[in-house]
XYZ file of C-alpha atoms in Angstrom:
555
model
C 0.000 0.000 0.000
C 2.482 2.003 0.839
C 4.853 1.670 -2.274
C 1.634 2.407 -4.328
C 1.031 5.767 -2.286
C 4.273 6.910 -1.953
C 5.470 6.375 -5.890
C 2.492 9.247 -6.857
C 5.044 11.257 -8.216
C 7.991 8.929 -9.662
C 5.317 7.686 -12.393
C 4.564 11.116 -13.669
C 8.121 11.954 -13.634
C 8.412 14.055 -10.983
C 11.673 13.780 -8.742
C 11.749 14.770 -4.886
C 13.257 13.962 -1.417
C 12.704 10.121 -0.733
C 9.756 9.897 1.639
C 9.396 7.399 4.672
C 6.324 5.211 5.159
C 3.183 6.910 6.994
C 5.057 10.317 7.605
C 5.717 11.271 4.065
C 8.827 14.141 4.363
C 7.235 15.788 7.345
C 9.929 14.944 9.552
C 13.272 17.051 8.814
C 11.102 20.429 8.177
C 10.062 19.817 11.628
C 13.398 18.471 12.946
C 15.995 20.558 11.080
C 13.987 23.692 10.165
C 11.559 24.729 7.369
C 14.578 27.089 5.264
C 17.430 24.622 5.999
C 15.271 21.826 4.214
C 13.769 23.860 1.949
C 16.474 25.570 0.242
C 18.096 22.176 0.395
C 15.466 20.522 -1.413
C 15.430 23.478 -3.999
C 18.958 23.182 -4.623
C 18.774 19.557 -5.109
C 15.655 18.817 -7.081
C 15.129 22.021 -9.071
C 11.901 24.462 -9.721
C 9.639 21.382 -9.768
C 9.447 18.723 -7.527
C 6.955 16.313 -5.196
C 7.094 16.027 -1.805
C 4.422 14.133 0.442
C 2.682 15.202 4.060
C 1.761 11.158 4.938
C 0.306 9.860 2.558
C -0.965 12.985 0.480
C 1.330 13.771 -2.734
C 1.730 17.797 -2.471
C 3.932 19.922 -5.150
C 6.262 22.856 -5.099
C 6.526 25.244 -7.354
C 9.761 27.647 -7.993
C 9.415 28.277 -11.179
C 8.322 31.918 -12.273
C 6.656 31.341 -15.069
C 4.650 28.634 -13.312
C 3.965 30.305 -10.329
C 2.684 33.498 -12.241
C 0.021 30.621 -14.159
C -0.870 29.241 -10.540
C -0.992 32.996 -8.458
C -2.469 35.310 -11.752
C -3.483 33.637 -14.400
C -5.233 30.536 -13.553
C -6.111 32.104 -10.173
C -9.495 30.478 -9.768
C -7.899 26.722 -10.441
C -5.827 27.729 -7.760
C -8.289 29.895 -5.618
C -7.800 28.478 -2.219
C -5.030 27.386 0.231
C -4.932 24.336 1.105
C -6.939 22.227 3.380
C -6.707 21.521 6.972
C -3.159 21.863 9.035
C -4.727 24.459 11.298
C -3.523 24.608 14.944
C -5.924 27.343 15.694
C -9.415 26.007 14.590
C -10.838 29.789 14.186
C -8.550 29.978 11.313
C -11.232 28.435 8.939
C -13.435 31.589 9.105
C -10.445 34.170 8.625
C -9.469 35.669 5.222
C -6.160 33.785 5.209
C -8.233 30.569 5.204
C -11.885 31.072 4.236
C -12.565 29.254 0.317
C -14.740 29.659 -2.629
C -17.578 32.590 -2.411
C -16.953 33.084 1.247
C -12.820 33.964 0.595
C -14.618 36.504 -2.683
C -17.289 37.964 -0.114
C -14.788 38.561 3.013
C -11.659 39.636 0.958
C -14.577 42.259 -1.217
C -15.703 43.615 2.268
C -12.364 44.180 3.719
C -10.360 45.509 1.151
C -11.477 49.179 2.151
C -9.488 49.501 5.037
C -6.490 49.290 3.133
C -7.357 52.135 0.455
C -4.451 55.410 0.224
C -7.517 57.489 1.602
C -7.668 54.600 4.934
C -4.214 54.845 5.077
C -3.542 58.555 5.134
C -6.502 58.498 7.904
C -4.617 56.104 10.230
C -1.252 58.153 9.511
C -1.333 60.564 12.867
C -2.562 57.068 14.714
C 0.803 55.378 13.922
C 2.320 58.351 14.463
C 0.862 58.822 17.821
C 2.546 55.283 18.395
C 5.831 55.782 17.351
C 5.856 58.761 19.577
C 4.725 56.606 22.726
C 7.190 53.782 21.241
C 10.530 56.360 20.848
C 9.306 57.973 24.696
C 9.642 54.409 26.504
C 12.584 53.519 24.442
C 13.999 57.178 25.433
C 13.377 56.269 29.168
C 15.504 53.119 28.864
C 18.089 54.087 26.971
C 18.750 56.765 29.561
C 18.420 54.528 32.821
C 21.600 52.772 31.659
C 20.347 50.365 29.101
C 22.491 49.696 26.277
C 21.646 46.077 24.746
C 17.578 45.571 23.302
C 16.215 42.395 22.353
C 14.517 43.639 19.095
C 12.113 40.910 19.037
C 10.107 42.221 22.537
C 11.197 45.936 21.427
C 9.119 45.775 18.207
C 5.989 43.459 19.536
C 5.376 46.107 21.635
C 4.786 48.738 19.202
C 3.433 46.804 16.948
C 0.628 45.298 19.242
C 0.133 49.185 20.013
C -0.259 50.211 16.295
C -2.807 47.261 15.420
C -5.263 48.029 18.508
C -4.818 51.478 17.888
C -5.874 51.598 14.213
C -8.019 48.397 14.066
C -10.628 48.675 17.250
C -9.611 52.086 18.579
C -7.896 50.777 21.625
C -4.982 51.572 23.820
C -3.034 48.341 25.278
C 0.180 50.053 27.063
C 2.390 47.392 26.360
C 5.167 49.350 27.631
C 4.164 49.840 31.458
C 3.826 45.883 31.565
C 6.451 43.744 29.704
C 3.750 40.927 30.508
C 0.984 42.480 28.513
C -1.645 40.138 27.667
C -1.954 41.494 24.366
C 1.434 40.503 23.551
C 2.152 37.411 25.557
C -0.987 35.963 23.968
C 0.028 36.495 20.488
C 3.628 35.185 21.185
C 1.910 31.996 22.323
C -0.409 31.309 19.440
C 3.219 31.381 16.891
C 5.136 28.780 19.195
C 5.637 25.314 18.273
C 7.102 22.664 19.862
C 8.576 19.894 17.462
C 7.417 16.622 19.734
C 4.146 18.536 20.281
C 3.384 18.633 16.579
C 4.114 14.762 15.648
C 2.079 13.859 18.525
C -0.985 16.335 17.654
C -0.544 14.438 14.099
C -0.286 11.188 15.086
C -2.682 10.942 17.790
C -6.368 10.334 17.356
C -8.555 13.228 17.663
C -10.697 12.327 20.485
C -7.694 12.556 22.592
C -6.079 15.915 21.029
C -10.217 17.570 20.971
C -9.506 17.374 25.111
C -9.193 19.869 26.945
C -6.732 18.399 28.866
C -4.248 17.574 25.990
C -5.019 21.527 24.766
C -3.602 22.988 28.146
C -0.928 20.477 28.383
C 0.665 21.006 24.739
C 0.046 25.424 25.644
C -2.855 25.051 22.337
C -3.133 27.991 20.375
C -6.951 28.349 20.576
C -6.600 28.612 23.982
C -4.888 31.966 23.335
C -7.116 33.267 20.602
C -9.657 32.860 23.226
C -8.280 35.679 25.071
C -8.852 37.796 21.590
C -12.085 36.519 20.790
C -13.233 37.714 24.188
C -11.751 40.994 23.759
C -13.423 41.498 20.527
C -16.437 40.769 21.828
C -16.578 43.350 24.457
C -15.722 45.941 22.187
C -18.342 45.131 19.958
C -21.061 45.015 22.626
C -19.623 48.316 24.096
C -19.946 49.842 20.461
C -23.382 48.405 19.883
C -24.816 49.340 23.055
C -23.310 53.269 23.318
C -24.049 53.490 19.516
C -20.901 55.869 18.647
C -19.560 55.114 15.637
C -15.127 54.838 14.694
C -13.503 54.977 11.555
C -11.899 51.778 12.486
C -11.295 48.325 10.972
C -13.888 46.515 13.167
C -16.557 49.438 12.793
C -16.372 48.458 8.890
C -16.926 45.055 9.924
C -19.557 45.757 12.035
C -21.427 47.448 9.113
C -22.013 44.603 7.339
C -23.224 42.252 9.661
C -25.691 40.076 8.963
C -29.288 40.305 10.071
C -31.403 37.457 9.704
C -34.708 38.062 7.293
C -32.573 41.698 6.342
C -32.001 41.561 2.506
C -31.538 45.380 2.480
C -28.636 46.227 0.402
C -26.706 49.429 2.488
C -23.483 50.348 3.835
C -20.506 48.957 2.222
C -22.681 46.648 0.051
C -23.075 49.553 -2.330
C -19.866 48.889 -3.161
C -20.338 45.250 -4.240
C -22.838 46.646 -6.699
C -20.301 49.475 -8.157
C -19.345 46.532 -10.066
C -22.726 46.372 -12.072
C -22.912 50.225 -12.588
C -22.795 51.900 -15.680
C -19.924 53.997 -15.522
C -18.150 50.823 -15.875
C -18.523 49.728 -19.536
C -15.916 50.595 -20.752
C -13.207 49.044 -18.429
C -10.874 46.754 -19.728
C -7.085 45.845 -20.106
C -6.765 49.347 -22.296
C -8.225 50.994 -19.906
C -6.300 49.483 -16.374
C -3.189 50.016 -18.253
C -3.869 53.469 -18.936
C -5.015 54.598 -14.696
C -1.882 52.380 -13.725
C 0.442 54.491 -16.054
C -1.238 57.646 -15.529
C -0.093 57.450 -11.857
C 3.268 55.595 -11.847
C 6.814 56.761 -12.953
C 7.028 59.569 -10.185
C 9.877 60.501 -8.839
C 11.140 61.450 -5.628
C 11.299 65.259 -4.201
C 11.596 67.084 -0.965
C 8.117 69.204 -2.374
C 4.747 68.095 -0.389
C 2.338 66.736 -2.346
C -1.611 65.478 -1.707
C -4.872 63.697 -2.845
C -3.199 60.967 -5.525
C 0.260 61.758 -5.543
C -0.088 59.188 -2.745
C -1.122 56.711 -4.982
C 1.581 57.645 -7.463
C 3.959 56.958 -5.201
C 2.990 53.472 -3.946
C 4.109 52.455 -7.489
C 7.633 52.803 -6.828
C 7.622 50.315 -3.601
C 9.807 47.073 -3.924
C 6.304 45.185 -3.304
C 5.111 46.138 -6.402
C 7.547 44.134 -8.625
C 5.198 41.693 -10.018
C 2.599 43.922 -10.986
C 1.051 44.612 -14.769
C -2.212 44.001 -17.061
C -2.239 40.337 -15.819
C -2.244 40.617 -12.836
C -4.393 43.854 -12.825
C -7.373 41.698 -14.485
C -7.253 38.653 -12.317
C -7.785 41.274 -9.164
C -10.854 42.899 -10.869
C -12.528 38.940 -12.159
C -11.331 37.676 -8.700
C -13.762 40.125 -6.621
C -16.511 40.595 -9.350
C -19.935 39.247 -8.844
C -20.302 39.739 -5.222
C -23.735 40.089 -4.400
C -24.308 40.051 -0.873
C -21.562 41.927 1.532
C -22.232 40.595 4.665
C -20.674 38.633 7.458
C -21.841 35.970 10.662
C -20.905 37.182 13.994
C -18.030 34.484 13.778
C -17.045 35.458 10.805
C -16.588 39.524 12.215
C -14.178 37.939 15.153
C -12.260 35.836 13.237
C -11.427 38.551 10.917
C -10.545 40.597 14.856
C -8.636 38.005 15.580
C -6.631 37.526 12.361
C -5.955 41.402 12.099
C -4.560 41.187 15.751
C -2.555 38.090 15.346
C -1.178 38.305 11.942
C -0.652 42.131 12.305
C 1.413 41.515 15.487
C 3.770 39.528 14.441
C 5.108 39.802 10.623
C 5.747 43.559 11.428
C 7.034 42.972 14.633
C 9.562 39.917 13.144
C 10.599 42.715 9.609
C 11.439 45.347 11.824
C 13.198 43.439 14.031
C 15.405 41.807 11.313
C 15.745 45.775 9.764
C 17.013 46.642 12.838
C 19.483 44.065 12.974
C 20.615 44.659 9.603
C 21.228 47.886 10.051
C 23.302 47.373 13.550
C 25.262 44.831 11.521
C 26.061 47.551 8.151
C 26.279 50.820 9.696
C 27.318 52.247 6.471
C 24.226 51.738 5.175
C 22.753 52.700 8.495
C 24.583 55.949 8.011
C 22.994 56.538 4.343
C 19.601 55.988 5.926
C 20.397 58.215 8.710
C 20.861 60.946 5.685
C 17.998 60.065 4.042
C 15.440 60.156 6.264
C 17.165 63.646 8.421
C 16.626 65.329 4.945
C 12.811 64.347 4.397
C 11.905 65.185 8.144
C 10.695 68.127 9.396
C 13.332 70.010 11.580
C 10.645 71.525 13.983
C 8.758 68.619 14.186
C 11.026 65.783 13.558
C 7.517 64.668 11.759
C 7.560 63.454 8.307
C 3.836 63.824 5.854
C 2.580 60.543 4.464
C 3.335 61.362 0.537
C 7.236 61.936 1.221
C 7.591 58.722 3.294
C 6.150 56.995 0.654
C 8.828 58.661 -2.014
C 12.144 57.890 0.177
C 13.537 55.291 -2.369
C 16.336 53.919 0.468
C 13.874 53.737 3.354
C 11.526 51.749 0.967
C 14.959 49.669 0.000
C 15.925 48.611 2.939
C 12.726 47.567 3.869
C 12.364 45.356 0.481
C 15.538 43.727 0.847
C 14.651 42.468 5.024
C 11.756 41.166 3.238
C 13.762 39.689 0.722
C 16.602 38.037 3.279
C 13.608 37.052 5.704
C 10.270 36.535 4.005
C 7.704 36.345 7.027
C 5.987 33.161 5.614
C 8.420 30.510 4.128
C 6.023 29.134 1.855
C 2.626 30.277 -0.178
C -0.082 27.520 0.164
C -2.661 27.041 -2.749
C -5.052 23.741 -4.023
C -5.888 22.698 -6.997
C -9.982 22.953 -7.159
C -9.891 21.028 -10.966
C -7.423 19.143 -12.887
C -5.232 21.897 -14.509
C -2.851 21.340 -17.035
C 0.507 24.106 -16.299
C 2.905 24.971 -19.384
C 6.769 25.404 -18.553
C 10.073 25.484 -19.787
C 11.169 26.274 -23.146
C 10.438 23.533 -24.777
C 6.858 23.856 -23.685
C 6.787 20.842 -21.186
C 3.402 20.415 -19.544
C 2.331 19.121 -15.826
C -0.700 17.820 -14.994
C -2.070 18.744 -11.624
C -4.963 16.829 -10.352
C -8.087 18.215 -8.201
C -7.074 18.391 -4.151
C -3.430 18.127 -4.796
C -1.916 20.979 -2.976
C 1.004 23.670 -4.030
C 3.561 25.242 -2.315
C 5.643 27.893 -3.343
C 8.888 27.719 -1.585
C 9.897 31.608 -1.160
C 12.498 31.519 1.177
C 14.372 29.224 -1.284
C 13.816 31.302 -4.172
C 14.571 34.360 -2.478
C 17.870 33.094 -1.606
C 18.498 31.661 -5.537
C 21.923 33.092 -6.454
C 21.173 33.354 -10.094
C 18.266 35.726 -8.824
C 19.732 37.443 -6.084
C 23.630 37.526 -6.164
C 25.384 37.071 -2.628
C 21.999 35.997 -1.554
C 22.999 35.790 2.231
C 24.429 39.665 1.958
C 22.476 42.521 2.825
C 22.430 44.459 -0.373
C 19.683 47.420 -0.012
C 20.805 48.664 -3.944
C 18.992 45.567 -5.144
C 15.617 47.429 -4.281
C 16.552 51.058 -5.639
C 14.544 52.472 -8.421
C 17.835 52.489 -11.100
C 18.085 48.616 -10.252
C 14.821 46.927 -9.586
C 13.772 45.810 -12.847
C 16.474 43.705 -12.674
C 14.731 41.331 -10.394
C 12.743 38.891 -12.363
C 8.696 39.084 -11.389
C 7.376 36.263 -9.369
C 10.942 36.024 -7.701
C 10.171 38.430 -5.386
C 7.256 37.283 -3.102
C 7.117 38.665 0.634
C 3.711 39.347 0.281
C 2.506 36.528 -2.020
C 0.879 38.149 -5.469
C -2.356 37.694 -7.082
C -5.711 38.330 -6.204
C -4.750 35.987 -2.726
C -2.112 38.037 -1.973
C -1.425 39.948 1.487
C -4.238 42.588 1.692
C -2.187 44.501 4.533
C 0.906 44.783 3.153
C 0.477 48.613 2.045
C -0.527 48.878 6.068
C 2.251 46.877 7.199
C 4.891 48.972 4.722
C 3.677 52.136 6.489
C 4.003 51.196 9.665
C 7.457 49.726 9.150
C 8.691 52.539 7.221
C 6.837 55.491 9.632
C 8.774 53.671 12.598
C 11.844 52.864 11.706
C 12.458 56.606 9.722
C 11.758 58.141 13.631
C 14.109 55.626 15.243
C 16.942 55.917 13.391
C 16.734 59.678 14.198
C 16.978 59.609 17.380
C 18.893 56.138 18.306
C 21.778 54.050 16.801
C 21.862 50.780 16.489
C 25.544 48.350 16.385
C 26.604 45.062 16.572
C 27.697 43.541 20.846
C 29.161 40.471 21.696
C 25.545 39.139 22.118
C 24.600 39.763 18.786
C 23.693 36.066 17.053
C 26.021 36.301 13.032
C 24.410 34.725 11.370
C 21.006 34.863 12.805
C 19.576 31.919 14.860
C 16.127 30.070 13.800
C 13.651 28.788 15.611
C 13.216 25.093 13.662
C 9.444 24.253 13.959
C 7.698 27.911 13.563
C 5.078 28.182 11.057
C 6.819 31.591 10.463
C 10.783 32.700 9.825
C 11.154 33.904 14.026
C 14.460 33.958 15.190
C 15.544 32.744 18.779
C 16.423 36.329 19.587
C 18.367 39.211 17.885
C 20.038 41.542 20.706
C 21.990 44.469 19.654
C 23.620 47.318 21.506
C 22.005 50.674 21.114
C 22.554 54.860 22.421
C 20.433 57.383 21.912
C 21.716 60.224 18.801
C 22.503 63.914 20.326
């Protein structure tokens, strides 16, 4: 049985690490660590190769061309991630995991919050948390402290920036270095190895106990603490009746009242898509609003309304973008009739905005950081940079010249680049799809249920991509030289319609943080400084073990 299971992909042709009866080639990502094994596999077996999780067949994907057909243009073959492998079981009703019509209807009502006229309306609330942020920092640095662990530094701000923007609440995570806010989210991203295989291996009415979930510290344990919290704030909200420009007030909008067909709110939006003034939109005429507002340049002169826009085009995160991938967006959201959500659906969306939000932007800014400790000649040219764009009275910079400081935006593309968040991009074939590839024109059949994964980490650290992969090399990400970098190489935020609907958010708040603190502290390298940086094996995301640096505060 076995031999017939696990030889899937050596009859189509299809080379791979050997796999091991019942586990598949679980083991040594769990063992050794995801980006040891991954980039090992990549390096061994090519762009195209099989791999198995127990008995199921699975495929990755590295090569561009390929994963442009799987991401853009066959988008709704590929539509959804993959099944199952959830720790946290509210996960199913989240954006990141919801399928079908219900990933179309959540992804159409939440994609507001993340417009340039959103974003320039949360600007003084990240603001107001970098100040708070560079104050408690301030008040450590001049009680004698001269080492930071950047992972705890940046959690804390970050936790501050997502309550403060999203539900319109304060969490003073520096007055308590044991905030719940952040000690929660911290748990729900730890893995322990042994933990794992045994939550795999072990039937489920023993894992479903409660017991076994507070002996193995189980993430929905955690994400209770967030559910609860978001549901206080919406009965507070619903029973005062004032109203926030908020994340979870647009959620709250649209829920859904039984027997209440009424179309109002942010639905009207869903039905823009049916209006007239849209006949005559096409490729000719995407091409034409994309190119109206892109090429840009960078000056010290203010500017407002869509020279924000304009100036989103020149971000490193926009490297795979054109008419392809343009259309798929606009077919991926069309049609959607209905813009409502359940009541679980609201918190799970709460609790994936707190937990996802935490933690990427805490882990890039912490790796920035780093960087820059470790190069300070670069740190030095950032230091320029960013002392020319701010205001001397001030020290406050304007949203539309943050957005147009090509180095700041560099530096932040190539962290993302060196450390990806997320390792790998998840999708599932919902058909049998035949893929092109190669120049000779060579075709793969992929059959319905068989998941994809795109290994980014591995590709992001391809030397024929990115020379001196392992080097921090900012210039890779300036204006003059990114179209060097081949599209669908660079992937920090996924691409497609699926990709990372924050990422303009997160890219803000990275940017709006680290410009103030390399104003006012510097960063270097101390004895306690991990070169090269230390992984922790199992996590579902690229965390290090911890990344401690010296730092003094700038006269």
């Amino acid at each position: 049985k076995w031999y017939r299971i696990l030889n899937y992909w050596s009859v189509r042709n299809i080379t791979g690490p050997k796999p091991i009866p019942y586990f598949g080639n679980i083991l040594s990502p769990v063992l050794k660590g995801k980006e040891c094994v991954e980039t090992e596999w990549y390096r061994t077996y090519g762009q195209l190769y099989g791999v198995y999780e127990f008995g199921k067949p699975g495929l990755r994907v590295a090569d561009p061309v390929l994963i442009k057909q799987i991401l853009v243009k066959e988008f709704y073959k590929f539509r959804n991630r993959k099944e199952g492998g959830d720790r946290i079981a509210v996960f199913k009703n989240t954006l990141i995991r919801a399928t079908g019509d219900d990933w179309k209807r959540i992804r159409a009502i939440a994609s507001p919050a993340f417009t340039s006229a959103k974003l320039k309306h949360m600007y003084p609330l990240i603001n107001e948390c970098c100040r708070d942020f560079l104050a408690a920092l301030d008040r450590d640095v001049s009680t004698g402290r001269t080492e930071v662990e950047l992972k705890q530094l940046m959690g804390a701000f970050t936790m501050d920036v997502i309550a403060s923007t999203a539900f319109a609440t304060k969490t003073n995570p520096y007055s308590n270095p044991n905030n719940p806010f952040t000690s929660k989210c911290k748990a729900l991203f730890h893995e322990r190895p042994l933990m794992i295989l045994l939550s795999l291996i072990l039937p489920t009415f023993i894992t479903n106990k409660h017991l076994w979930k507070v002996m193995v510290k189980d993430p929905d344990l955690n994400s209770k603490f967030f559910f609860d919290i978001s549901r206080d704030l919406i009965r507070e909200r619903k029973k005062s009746g004032k109203k926030y420009n908020d994340f979870l007030q647009l959620l709250m909008d649209v829920e859904r009242v039984d027997n209440n067909t009424t179309t109002t709110g942010a639905d009207s939006v869903a039905s823009d898509a049916l209006e007239g003034h849209h006949v005559n939109e096409g490729v000719d005429e995407l091409m034409a609003e994309k190119q109206a507002l892109s090429g840009m340049k960078y000056s010290n002169t203010t500017t407002t309304g869509a020279d924000s826009v304009a100036s989103d085009a020149l971000e490193g995160h926009h490297v795979n973008e054109g008419v392809d991938e343009l259309m798929a967006e606009k077919q991926a959201l069309s049609g959607v009739v209905e813009k409502k959500l359940t009541t679980d659906e609201i918190l799970a969306q709460c609790f994936l905005f707190f937990a996802v939000g935490y933690e990427t932007t805490a882990t890039t800014l912490s790796y920035c950081v780093y960087e820059l400790a470790l190069n300070p000649d670069i740190q030095d040219l950032l230091v320029a940079e960013t002392k020319e764009a701010f205001n001397e009275n001030t020290t406050d910079i304007d949203y539309e010249t943050l957005s147009r400081l090509p180095l700041l935006d560099a530096v932040i593309s190539e962290t993302l680049r060196k450390y990806p968040p997320v390792m790998r991009v998840e999708r599932e074939a919902v058909e049998d799809v035949v893929l092109t590839y190669g120049s000779n024109g060579s075709t793969i059949k992929i059959e319905k249920g068989v998941p994809l994964e795109i290994p980014v980490y591995a590709i992001h650290h391809n030397p024929d991509y990115y020379p001196d992969p392992e080097a921090f090399k900012p210039d890779r990400f300036l204006p003059q030289n990114c179209h060097h970098i081949k599209p669908y190489t660079y992937l920090p935020f996924s691409a497609g319609p699926r990709n990372c609907i924050g990422m303009r958010f997160a890219m803000l708040e990275a940017k709006l943080c680290l410009g103030k603190l390399i104003q006012q502290f510097r960063f270097y390298r101390v004895p306690s400084t991990d070169v090269p940086v230390i992984f922790i094996a199992t996590d579902i995301l690229l965390r290090p073990k911890r990344l401690i640096v010296g730092v003094e505060k700038l006269n």
